[in-house]
Structure formats: C-alpha cells, structure tokens
Coordinates of C-alpha atoms and ligand atoms in Angstrom, one line a residue:
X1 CA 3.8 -13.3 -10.5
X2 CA 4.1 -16.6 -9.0
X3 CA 1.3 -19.1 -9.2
X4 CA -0.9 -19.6 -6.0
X5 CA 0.2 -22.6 -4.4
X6 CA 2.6 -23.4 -6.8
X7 CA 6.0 -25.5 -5.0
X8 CA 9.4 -23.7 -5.2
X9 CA 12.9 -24.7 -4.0
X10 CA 14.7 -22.1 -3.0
X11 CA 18.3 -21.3 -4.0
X12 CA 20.9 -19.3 -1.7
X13 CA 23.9 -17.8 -3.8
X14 CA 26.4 -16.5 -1.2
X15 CA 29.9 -17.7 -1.4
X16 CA 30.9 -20.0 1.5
X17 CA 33.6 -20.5 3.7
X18 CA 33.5 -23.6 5.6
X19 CA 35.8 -26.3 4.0
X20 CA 32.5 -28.7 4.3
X21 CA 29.6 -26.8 2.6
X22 CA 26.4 -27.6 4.4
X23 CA 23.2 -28.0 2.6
X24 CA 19.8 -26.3 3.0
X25 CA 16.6 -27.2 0.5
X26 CA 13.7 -25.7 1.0
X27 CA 10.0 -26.8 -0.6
X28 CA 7.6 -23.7 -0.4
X29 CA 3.5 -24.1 -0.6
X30 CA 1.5 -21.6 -0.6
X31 CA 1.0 -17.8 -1.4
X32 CA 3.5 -15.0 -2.4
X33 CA 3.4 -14.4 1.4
X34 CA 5.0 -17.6 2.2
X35 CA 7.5 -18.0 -1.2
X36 CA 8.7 -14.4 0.6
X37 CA 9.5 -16.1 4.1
X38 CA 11.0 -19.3 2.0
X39 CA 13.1 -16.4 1.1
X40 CA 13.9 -15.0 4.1
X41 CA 14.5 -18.5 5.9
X42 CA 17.2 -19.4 2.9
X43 CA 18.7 -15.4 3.9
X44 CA 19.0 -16.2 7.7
X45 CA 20.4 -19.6 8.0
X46 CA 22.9 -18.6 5.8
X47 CA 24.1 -15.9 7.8
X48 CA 24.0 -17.9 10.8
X49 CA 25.1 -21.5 9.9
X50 CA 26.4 -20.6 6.4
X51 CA 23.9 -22.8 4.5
X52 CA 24.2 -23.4 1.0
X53 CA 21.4 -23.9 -1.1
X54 CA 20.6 -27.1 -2.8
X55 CA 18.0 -28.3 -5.1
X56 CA 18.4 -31.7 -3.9
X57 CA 17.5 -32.9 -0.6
X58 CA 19.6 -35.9 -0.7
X59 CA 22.4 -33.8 -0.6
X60 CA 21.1 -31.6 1.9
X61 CA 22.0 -31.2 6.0
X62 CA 18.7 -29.0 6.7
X63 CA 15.7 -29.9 4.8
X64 CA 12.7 -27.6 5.7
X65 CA 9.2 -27.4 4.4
X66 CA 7.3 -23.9 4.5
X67 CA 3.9 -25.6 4.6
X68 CA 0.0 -24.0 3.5
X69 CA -3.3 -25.1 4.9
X70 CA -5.3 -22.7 2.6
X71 CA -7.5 -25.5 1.2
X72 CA -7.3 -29.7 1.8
X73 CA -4.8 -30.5 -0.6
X74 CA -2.2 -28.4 0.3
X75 CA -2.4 -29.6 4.1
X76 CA -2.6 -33.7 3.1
X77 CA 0.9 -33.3 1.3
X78 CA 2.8 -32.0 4.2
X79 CA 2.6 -35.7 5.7
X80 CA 3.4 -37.5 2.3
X81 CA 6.7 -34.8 2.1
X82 CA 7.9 -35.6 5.5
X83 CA 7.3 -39.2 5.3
X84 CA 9.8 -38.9 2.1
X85 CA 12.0 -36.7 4.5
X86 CA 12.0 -39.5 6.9
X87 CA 13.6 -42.2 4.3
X88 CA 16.5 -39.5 3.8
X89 CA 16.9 -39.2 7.6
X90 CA 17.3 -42.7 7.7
X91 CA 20.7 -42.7 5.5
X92 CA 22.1 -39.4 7.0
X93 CA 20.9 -39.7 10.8
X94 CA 22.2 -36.0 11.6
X95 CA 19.8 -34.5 8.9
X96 CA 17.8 -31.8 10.6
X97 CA 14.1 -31.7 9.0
X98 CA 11.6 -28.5 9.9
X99 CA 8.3 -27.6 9.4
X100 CA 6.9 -24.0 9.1
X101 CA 3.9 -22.3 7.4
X102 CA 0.4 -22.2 7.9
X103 CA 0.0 -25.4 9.0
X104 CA 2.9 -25.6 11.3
X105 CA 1.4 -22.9 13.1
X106 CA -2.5 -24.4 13.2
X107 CA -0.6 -28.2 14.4
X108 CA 2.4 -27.1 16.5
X109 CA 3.0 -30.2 18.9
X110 CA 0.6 -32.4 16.8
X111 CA 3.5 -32.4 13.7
X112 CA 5.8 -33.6 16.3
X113 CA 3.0 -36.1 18.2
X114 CA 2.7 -37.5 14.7
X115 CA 6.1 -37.6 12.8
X116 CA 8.3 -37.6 16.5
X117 CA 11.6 -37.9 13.3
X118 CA 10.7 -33.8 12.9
X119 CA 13.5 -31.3 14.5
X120 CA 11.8 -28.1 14.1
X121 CA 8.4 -26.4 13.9
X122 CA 7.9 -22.9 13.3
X123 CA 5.2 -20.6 12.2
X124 CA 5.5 -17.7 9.9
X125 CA 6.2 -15.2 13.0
X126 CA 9.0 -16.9 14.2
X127 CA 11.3 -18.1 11.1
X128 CA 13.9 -15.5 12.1
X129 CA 14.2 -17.8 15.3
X130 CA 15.8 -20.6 13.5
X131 CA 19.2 -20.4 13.8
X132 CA 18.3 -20.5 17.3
X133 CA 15.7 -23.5 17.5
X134 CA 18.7 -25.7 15.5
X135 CA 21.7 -24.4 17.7
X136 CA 18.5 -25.9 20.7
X137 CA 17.6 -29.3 18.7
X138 CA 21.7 -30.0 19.4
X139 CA 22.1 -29.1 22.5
X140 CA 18.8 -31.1 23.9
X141 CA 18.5 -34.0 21.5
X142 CA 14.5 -32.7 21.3
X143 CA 12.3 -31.2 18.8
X144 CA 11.5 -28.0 19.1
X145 CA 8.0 -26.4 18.8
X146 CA 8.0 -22.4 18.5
X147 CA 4.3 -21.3 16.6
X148 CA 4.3 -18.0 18.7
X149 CA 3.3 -14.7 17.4
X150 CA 5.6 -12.5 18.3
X151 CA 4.6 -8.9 17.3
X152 CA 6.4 -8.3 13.9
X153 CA 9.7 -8.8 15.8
X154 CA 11.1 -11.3 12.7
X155 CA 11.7 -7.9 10.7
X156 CA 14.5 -6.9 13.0
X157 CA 16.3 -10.2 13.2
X158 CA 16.4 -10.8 9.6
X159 CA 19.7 -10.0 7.1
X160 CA 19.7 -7.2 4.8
X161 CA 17.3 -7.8 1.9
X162 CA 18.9 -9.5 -1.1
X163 CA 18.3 -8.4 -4.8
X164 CA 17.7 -11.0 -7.4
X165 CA 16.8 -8.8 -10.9
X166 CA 15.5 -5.6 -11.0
X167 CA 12.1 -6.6 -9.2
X168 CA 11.9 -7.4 -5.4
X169 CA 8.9 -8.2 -3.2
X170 CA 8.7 -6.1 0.2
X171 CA 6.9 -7.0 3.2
X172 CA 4.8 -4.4 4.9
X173 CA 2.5 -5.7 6.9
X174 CA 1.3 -9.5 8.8
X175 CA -1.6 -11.6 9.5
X176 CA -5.4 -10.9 9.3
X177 CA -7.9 -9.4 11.1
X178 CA -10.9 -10.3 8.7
X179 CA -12.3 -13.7 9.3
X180 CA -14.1 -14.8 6.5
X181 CA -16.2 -17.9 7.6
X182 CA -14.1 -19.6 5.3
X183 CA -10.7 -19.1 5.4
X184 CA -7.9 -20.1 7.9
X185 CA -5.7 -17.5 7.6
X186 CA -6.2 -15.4 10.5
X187 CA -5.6 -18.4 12.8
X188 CA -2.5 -19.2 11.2
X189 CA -0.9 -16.0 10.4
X190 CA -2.1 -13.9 13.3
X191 CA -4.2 -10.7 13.3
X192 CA -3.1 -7.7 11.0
X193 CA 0.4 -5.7 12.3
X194 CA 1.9 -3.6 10.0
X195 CA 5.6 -2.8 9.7
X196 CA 6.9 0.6 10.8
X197 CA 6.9 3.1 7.4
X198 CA 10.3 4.0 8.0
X199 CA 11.4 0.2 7.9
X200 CA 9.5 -0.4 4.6
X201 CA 10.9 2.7 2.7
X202 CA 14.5 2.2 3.9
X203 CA 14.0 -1.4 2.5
X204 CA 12.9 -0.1 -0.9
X205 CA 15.5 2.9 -1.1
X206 CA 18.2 0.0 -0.4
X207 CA 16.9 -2.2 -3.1
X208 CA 16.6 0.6 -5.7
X209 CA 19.4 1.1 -4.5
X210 CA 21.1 -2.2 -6.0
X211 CA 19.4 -1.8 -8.8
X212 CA 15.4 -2.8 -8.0
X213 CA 13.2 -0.9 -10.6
X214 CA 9.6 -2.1 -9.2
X215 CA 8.7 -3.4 -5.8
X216 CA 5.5 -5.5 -5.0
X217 CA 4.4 -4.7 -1.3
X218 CA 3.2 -7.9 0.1
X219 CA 0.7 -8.7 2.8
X220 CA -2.8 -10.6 3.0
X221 CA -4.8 -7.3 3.1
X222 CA -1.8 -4.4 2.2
X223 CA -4.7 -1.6 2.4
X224 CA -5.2 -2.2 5.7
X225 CA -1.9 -1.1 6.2
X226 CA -1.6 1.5 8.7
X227 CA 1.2 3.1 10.7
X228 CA -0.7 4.8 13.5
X229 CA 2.5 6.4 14.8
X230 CA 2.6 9.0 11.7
X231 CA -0.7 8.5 11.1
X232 CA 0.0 7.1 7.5
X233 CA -2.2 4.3 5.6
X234 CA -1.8 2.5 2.6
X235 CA -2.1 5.2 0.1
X236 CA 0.6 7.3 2.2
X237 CA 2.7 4.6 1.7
X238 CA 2.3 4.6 -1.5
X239 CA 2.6 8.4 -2.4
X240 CA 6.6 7.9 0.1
X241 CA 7.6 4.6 -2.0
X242 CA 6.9 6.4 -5.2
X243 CA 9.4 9.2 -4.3
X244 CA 11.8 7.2 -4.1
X245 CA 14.8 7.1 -6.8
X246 CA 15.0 4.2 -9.1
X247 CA 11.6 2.8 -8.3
X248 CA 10.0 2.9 -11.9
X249 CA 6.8 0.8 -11.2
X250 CA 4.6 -0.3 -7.5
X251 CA 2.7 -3.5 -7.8
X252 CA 1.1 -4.9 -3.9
X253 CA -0.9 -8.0 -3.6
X254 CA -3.4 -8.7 -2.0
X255 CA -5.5 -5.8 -1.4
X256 CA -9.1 -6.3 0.0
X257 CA -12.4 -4.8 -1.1
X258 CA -13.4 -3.6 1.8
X259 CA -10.8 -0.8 2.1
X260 CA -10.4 0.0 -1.4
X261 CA -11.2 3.6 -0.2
X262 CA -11.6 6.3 -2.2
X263 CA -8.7 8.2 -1.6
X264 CA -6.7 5.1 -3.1
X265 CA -8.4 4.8 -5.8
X266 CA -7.7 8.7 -6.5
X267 CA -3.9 7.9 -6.2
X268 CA -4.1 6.0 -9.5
X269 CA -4.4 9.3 -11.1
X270 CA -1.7 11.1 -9.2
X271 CA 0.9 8.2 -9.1
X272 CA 1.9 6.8 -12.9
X273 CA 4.4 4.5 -11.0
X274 CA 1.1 2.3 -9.9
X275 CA 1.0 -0.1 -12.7
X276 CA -2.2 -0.3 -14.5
X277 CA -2.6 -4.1 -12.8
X278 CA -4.9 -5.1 -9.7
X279 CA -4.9 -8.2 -7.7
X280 CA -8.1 -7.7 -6.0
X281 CA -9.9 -11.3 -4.8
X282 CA -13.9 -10.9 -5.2
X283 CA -14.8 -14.5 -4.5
X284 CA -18.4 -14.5 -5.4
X285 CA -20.6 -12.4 -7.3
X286 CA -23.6 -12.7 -5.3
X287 CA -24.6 -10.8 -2.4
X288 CA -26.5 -13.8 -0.4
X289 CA -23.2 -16.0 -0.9
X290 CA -20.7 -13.0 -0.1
X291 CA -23.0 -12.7 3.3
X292 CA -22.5 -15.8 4.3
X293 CA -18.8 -16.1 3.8
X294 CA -18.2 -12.7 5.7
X295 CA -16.8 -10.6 3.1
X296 CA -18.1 -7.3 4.1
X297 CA -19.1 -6.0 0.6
X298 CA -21.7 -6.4 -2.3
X299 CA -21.6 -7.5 -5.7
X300 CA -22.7 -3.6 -6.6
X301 CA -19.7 -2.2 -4.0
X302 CA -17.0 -4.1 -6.0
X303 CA -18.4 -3.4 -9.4
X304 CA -18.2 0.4 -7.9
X305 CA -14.7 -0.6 -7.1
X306 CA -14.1 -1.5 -10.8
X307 CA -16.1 1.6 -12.6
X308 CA -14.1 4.3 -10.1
X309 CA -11.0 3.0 -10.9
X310 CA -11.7 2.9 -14.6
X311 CA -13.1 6.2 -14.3
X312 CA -9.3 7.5 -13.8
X313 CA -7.7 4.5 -15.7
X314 CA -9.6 2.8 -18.4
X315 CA -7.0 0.0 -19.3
X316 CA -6.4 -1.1 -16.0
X317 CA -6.7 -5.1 -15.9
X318 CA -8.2 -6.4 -12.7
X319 CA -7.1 -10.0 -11.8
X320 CA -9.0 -11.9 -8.9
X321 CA -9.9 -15.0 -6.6
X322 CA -13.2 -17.3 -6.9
X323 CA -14.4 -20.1 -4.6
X324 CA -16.9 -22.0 -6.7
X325 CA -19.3 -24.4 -4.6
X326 CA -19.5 -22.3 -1.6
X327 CA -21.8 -23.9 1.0
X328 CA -25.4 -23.9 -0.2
X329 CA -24.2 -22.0 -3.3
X330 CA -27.4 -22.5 -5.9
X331 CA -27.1 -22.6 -9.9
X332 CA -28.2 -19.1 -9.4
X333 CA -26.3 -17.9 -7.2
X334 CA -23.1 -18.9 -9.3
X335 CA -24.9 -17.5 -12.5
X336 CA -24.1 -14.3 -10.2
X337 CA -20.2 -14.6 -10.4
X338 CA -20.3 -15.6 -14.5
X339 CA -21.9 -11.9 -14.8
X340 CA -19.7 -9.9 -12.4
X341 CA -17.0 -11.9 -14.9
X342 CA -18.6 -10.5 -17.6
X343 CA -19.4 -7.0 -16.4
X344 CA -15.7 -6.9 -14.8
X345 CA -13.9 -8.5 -17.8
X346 CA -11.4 -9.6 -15.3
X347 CA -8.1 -10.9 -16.8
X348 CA -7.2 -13.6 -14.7
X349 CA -8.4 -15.4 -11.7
X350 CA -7.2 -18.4 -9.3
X351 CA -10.7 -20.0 -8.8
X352 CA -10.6 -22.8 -6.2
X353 CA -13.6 -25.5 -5.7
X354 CA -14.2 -24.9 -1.8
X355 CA -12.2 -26.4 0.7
X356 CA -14.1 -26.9 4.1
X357 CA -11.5 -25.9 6.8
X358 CA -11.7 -26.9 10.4
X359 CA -11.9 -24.8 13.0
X360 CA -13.3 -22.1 10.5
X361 CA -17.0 -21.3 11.0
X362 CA -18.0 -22.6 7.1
X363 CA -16.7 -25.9 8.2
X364 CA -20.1 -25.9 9.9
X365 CA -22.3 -25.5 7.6
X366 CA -24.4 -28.1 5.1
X367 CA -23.2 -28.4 1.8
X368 CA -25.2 -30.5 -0.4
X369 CA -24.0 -29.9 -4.0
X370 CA -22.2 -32.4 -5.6
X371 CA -19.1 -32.6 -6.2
X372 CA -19.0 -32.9 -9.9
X373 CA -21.5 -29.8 -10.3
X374 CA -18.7 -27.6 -8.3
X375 CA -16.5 -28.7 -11.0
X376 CA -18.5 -28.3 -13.8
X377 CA -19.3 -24.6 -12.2
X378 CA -15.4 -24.1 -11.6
X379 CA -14.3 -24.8 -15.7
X380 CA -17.3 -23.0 -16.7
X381 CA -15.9 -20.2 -14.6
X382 CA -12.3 -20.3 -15.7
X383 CA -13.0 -20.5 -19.3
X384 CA -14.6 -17.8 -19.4
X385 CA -11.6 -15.6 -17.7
X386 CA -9.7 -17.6 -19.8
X387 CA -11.1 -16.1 -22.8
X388 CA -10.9 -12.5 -21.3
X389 CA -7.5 -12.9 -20.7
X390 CA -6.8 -14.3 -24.6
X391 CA -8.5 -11.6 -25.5
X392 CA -6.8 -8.8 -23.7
X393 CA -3.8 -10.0 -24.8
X394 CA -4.8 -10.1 -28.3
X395 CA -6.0 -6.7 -28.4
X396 CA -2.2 -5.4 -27.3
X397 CA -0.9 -6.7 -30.2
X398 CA 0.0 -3.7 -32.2
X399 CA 0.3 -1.3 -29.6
X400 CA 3.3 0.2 -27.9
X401 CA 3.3 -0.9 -24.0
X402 CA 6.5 -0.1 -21.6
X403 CA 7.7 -3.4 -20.8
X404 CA 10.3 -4.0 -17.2
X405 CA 13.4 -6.2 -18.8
X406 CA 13.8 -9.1 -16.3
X407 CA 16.1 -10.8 -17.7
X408 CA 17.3 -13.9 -20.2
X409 CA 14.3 -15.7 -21.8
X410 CA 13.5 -19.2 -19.8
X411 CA 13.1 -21.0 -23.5
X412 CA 15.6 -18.6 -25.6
X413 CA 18.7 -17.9 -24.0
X414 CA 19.9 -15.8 -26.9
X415 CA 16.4 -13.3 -26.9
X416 CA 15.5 -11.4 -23.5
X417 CA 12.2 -11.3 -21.2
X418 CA 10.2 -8.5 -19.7
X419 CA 6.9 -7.8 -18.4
X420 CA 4.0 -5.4 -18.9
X421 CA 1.9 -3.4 -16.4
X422 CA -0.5 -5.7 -17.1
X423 CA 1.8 -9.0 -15.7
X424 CA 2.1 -10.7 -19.3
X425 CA 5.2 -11.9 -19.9
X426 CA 6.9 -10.6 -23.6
X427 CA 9.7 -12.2 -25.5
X428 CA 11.8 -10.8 -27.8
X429 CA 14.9 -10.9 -29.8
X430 CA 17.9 -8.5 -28.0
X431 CA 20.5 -7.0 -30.3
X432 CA 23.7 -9.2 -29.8
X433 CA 26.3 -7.8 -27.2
X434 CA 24.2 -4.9 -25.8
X435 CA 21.4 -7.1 -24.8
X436 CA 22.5 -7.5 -20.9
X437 CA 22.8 -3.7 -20.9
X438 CA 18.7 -3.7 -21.2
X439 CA 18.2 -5.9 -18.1
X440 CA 16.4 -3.5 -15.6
X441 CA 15.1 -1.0 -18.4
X442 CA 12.1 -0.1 -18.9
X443 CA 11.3 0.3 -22.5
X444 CA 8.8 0.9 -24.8
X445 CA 7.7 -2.3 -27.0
X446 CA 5.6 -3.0 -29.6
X447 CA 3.9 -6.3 -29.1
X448 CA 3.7 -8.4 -32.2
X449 CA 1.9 -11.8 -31.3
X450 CA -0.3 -12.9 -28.3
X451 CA 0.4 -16.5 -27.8
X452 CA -1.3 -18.3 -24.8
X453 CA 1.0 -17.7 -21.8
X454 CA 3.2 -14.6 -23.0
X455 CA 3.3 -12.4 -25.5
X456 CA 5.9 -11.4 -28.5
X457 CA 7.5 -8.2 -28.7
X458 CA 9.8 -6.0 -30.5
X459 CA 12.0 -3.4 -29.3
X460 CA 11.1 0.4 -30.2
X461 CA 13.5 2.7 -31.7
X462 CA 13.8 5.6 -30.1
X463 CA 14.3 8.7 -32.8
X464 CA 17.7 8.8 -30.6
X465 CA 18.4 5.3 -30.8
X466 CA 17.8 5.8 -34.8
X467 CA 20.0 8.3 -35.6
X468 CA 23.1 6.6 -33.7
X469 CA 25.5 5.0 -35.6
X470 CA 25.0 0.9 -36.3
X471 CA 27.9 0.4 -35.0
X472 CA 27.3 2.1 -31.4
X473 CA 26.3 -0.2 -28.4
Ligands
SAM1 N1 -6.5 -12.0 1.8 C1 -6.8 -12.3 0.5 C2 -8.3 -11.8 0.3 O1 -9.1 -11.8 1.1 O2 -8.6 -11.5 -0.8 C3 -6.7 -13.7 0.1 C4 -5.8 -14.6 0.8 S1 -6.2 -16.3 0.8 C5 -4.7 -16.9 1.4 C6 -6.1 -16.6 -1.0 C7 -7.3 -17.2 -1.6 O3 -7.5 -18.5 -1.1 C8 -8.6 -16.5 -1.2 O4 -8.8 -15.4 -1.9 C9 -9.6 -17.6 -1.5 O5 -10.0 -17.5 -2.9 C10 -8.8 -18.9 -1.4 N2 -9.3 -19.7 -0.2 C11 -9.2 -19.3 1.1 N3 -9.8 -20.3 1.8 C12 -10.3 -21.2 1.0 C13 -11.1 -22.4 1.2 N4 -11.5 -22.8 2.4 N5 -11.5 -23.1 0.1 C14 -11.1 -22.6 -1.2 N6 -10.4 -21.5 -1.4 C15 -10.0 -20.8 -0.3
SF4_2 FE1 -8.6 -15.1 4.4 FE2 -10.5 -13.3 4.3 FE3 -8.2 -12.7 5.5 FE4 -8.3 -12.9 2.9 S1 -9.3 -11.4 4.1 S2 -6.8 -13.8 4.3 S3 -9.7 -14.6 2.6 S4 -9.7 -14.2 6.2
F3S3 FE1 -1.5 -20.9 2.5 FE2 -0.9 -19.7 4.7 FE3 -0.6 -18.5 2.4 S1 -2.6 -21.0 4.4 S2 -2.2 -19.4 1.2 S3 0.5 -20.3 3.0 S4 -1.2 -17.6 4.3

C-alpha cells in the first residue's frame, strides 16, 4: 500500500497519435484517495487532449499538482512547487500549470490571488472537468477557478478504468461527514456521497475482467458506505464484490470505528476473500483525548473492535493512525495509546505529531506541550509498532501464507514479488521462463526470512506440481 503522503508522478501508457506528443506530469500529495484521482486525472486528459505522461516537467505541456492540506507540511510545499513551476513557465510560455487537491479546494481564488502564473484550480469533485477548464484557459486568456462539489457526477465523466497488475484500487464513496475537531477533511473533500452499487460492481467485474485478482475499495470512511436506493451498506457491498469471478482477495481503506458494526465484523467469517489485514485509524488511546478530538468512540469500544474480530479471525493484523501531542494531551494521557499499542499489537501505524489546521475547531484550542516532548512521545510510539511489526514478520517465517504475485521484483529483476494478506511484501526466486506465467496467481509460499521492509519466500510445490515432469512449464 502506498505510503501516507508520500509524492508520486504519475505515468500514462496509451499510444499516441498526434505527430507532436504533448506532455502531462503530475506530482501527487496526499492519501490513497488522492494518488487514485492522480490517476484518474492522467486517464481523462489523455482521452481528451491525448496527453502523454512524462516524469519530467521540463518536458512537459501540462504540469499539475494534486495538492494535501492534511497537516502543515504538506500545504507549505504546494507554494515552493509552483514557484519551481513558474521558472519552467518562464522558458516555455504556453505551459499550462494546475492545482487540485485538498488545498486547491480550501484556497480556490487565493492560489490564483497569490501565484496569478497558475492556469487551473480544481478540487477533488471536479477533476473530470479539466479537459474543459484548459479548452476555457485558451479561449479567455484567464485562470480558471472550479472547487465545486458537484454530487459524485466526476464518476460519469471519467474513461473506463485502466488495469495496471492484477490489483486495482476502486472508488466507492466521497467526502466526510465526521468532523473531527482536528482534521480538514470534510471541508476539503465535501460531506460523505457514495457511489451507486451497480457502478462499483460493474467497475470491479470489468477489472477482473482484465485480469484484477484483488480490489481495494477506497474512500475516507468506506463503512459508511450506503446505497439507500437498494438499501445496501458496506457489508452488502462486500458480500456482491465477493461474488464476483476472478476477484481472489477485498482489501478497503479507510474504515472508521464508529461503524465497525457488528454485522461487518460477522462477514470476516463468511467471506475468506476479506484479507486477514485492517486499516482502521484509532488516533489515541485515551478516552479524555478521543473526546476532545470528536471521534465518537472509547479506548474500551475499539479494543471491542479488535477482540470481536479476533474472535472469528485470530491472525488478523490491524494497522492504524496516531496523532501524538494532541492539544492538552498529558504524559498520561499518551501512556494511554502506548497500552492500546500493546493490548492491540498493531502492525503498523502512520503516527503524525499534530498539525493545528485553520478553520478546524482544534486550531482553537491551547496547546502548551513542547515541541520536543511531542517528538520524543511520537518515536517512543513508533518504535514500539515498529517492534510489533518485526515481530510479526518474524513469526511468519516458516509458515505457509498465500501470497498475490504482483509482479518483477523492484531490486531483482530476475526473482518475482507478491504480497501477503497481511501487506508484507515477499521476494523470491521464479523458475526461469515460466516465471511471468505466475504474475496474478495466488500461491501458496513458505516464507524463509523476515528482513526489515519485506520478507523472503519460496515457492510451494504443489503434490501436482511435483509429480510433473522437469521439463514441463
Ligand atoms: N478518515 C480516516 C479516519 O478517520 O480514520 C483518516 C483520514 S485522514 C486524511 C488520515 C490521517 O491523517 C488521520 O487518520 C490522522 O491520523 C491524520 N491527520 C488528520 N488531521 C491531522 C492533523 N491536523 N494533524 C496531524 N495528523 C492529522
Ligand atoms: Fe478526518 Fe475524521 Fe473524517 Fe477521518 S473521519 S477524514 S479524521 S474528519
Ligand atoms: Fe490530504 Fe486531502 Fe487526502 S488533505 S490526506 S489529500 S483527503
């Protein structure tokens, strides 16, 4: 799974037929939600203005950053990147430069106010309108602003859905209807709209059938998911996109808490296509600090969470999000999140020190802890994940797990990569010729060392596989 607010460029692949190829590079901040619409951005504009990716933004005609306001950092280099975007607009006066994301959508105007050299703005409800907000930068010689929120409509403009390996992400619903007092993503994103079940299945039975094995659903709270015109929720969804043929394994991210019901939690025993991995962001382990940040759940409700859903899966690995140095959070108080660590054994976790956000009601209140004690709380915090996670892995090593087969491996050409249920990444050596022939399978492997950031593997024989001839691919 990609890295929270790691930076990608994105890369288009279809062949084009203009004599003079132009050029799109796209920079993606952010969450899974926003590497998706990088996605989907790279997907439209080359259908409309047959763009072809680049890596390079020298070389490129359209240069567009898909921007995240999620904590400080993120926002301040959205300026720095444009400024650089500027120097290239400079050389190559017709470049087009855009804006979009999560802080495209909280600025709007201001982007333009400040940096007057940017063409487009656009929030994450309206990227299927670009095409149209270039084709209206030439005609008027203006930037153009377009942050709206149009209800879910960016699903029906958008081209087909594009396979890349045998794992695909899949949108099913928007926005967020939560609020926590410290997080902006409600106001950038919208308020929760789901996509119509019929939409989301026909988009997973058309990427199985290109070859998609497992699907992550997306969204910034999937199990509120709800399609109110056949009365289906999340775990409906579920149950539909595990009927369908080809789809060996369902991850979704994120889910929240406070409608993990019950009946979910029940489909883990009824559906062996859920892998036996949950992203599911706690933030705090203490009840006073949970309050105040407007989760709408205990420290005792999530453990309950946990013990239900071990109850009817006892390997599953649980994988979460912590904001260390929470307004007014006391030594105590964080002592609270190292034992939910402990009690949860969570496998991995991106922990952020807190990020006071304007406009969100946290921004309001006193924090008096100093910075270095959030960071000394926040390494305290990770190593000790980090030592769960080590010793997960460690314990697989022996054991038989079924691993997806992704593809080459990034160091080893010549040996292949999968993954696990539990999202570690296993190398191994492929037998010669036949190894491409195993991209998409899901086979059974035996893992033989746990290193820090993947594991090592070796392919099972199968009692059929053993008693083919040598020489049979
Ligand atoms: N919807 C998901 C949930 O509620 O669990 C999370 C989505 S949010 C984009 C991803 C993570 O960013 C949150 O889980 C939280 O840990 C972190 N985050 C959000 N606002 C933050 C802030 N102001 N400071 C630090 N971290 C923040
Ligand atoms: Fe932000 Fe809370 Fe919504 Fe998650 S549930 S996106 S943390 S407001
Ligand atoms: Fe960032 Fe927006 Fe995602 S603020 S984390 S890009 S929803």
């Amino acid at each position: 799974m990609s890295s929270f607010l790691a930076s990608k460029t994105h890369f288009l692949t279809r062949p084009n037929d203009n004599a003079v190829t132009s050029k799109l590079y796209i920079r993606s901040f952010g969450c899974q939600m926003n590497d998706y619409d990088s996605g989907k951005m790279a997907d439209v504009l080359r259908e409309s203005h047959g763009l072809e990716p680049t890596n390079s933004p020298e070389e490129a005609d359209v240069i567009l950053f898909n921007t995240c306001s999620v904590r400080e950092k993120a926002q301040e280099k959205v300026f720095s990147d444009l400024g650089r975007a500027r120097d290239l607009k400079k050389l190559k006066p017709g470049l087009i430069i855009g804006a979009g994301g999560c802080v495209a959508s909280q600025e709007g105007e201001a982007i333009v106010k400040r940096a007057p050299y940017v063409d487009l703005v656009f929030g994450p409800q309206t990227l299927h309108r670009l095409p149209a907000l270039i084709e209206a930068r030439k005609l008027s010689g203006k930037s153009q602003v377009d942050i709206s929120f149009p209800e879910i409509e960016k699903f029906d403009h958008l081209p087909p859905a594009r396979v890349e390996g045998p794992s695909a992400f899949v949108s099913i619903m928007e926005g967020c209807s939560k609020f926590c007092s410290f997080c902006v993503v409600p106001y950038t994103r919208g308020q929760e709209v789901s996509r119509k079940a019929e939409d989301v299945l026909t988009e997973v039975a058309e990427l199985a059938s290109q070859g998609v094995r497992e699907v992550t659903l997306l969204g910034q709270n999937v199990n509120a998911f709800l399609d109110p015109e056949h009365g289906l929720d999340f775990t409906d969804l579920l149950e539909m996109v595990s009927e369908i043929p080809g789809i060996a394994r369902i991850r979704y991210t994120t889910s929240h808490p406070k409608e993990f019901t019950q009946k979910l939690i029940d489909a883990y025993g009824r559906l062996p296509k859920l892998v036996n991995h949950i992203h599911l962001p706690v933030q705090s382990g203490n009840d006073r600090v949970l309050a105040a940040m407007k989760r709408g759940y205990t420290a005792l409700e999530y453990k309950s969470i946990v013990r239900r859903l071990k109850a009817i899966r006892p390997d599953i690995c649980l994988s979460t999000d912590f904001i260390v140095g929470f307004p007014g959070e006391s030594e105590l108080e964080f002592e609270d999140s190292m034992k939910l660590i402990e009690a949860v054994g969570f496998d991995h976790s991106f922990s952020f020190i807190y990020s006071p956000r304007p406009g969100t009601p946290a921004a309001d209140l006193q924090d008096e802890t100093p910075a270095g004690l959030k960071l000394a709380r926040l390494q305290r915090l990770q190593a000790a994940i980090d030592t769960n996670a080590q010793a997960i892995s460690q314990a697989m090593v022996g054991k038989t797990f079924d691993v997806l087969i992704e593809g080459r491996s990034k160091k080893n050409p010549a040996e292949l990569m999968g993954r696990t249920e539990n999202n570690r990444v296993v190398n191994f050596p492929a037998p010669g010729q036949a190894a491409s022939r195993l991209i998409g399978q899901v086979l059974p492997m035996t893992i033989t060392a746990a290193l820090s950031h993947s594991l090592r593997g070796a392919m099972v024989l199968t009692p059929e596989d053993e008693a083919r001839p040598a020489n049979a691919a």
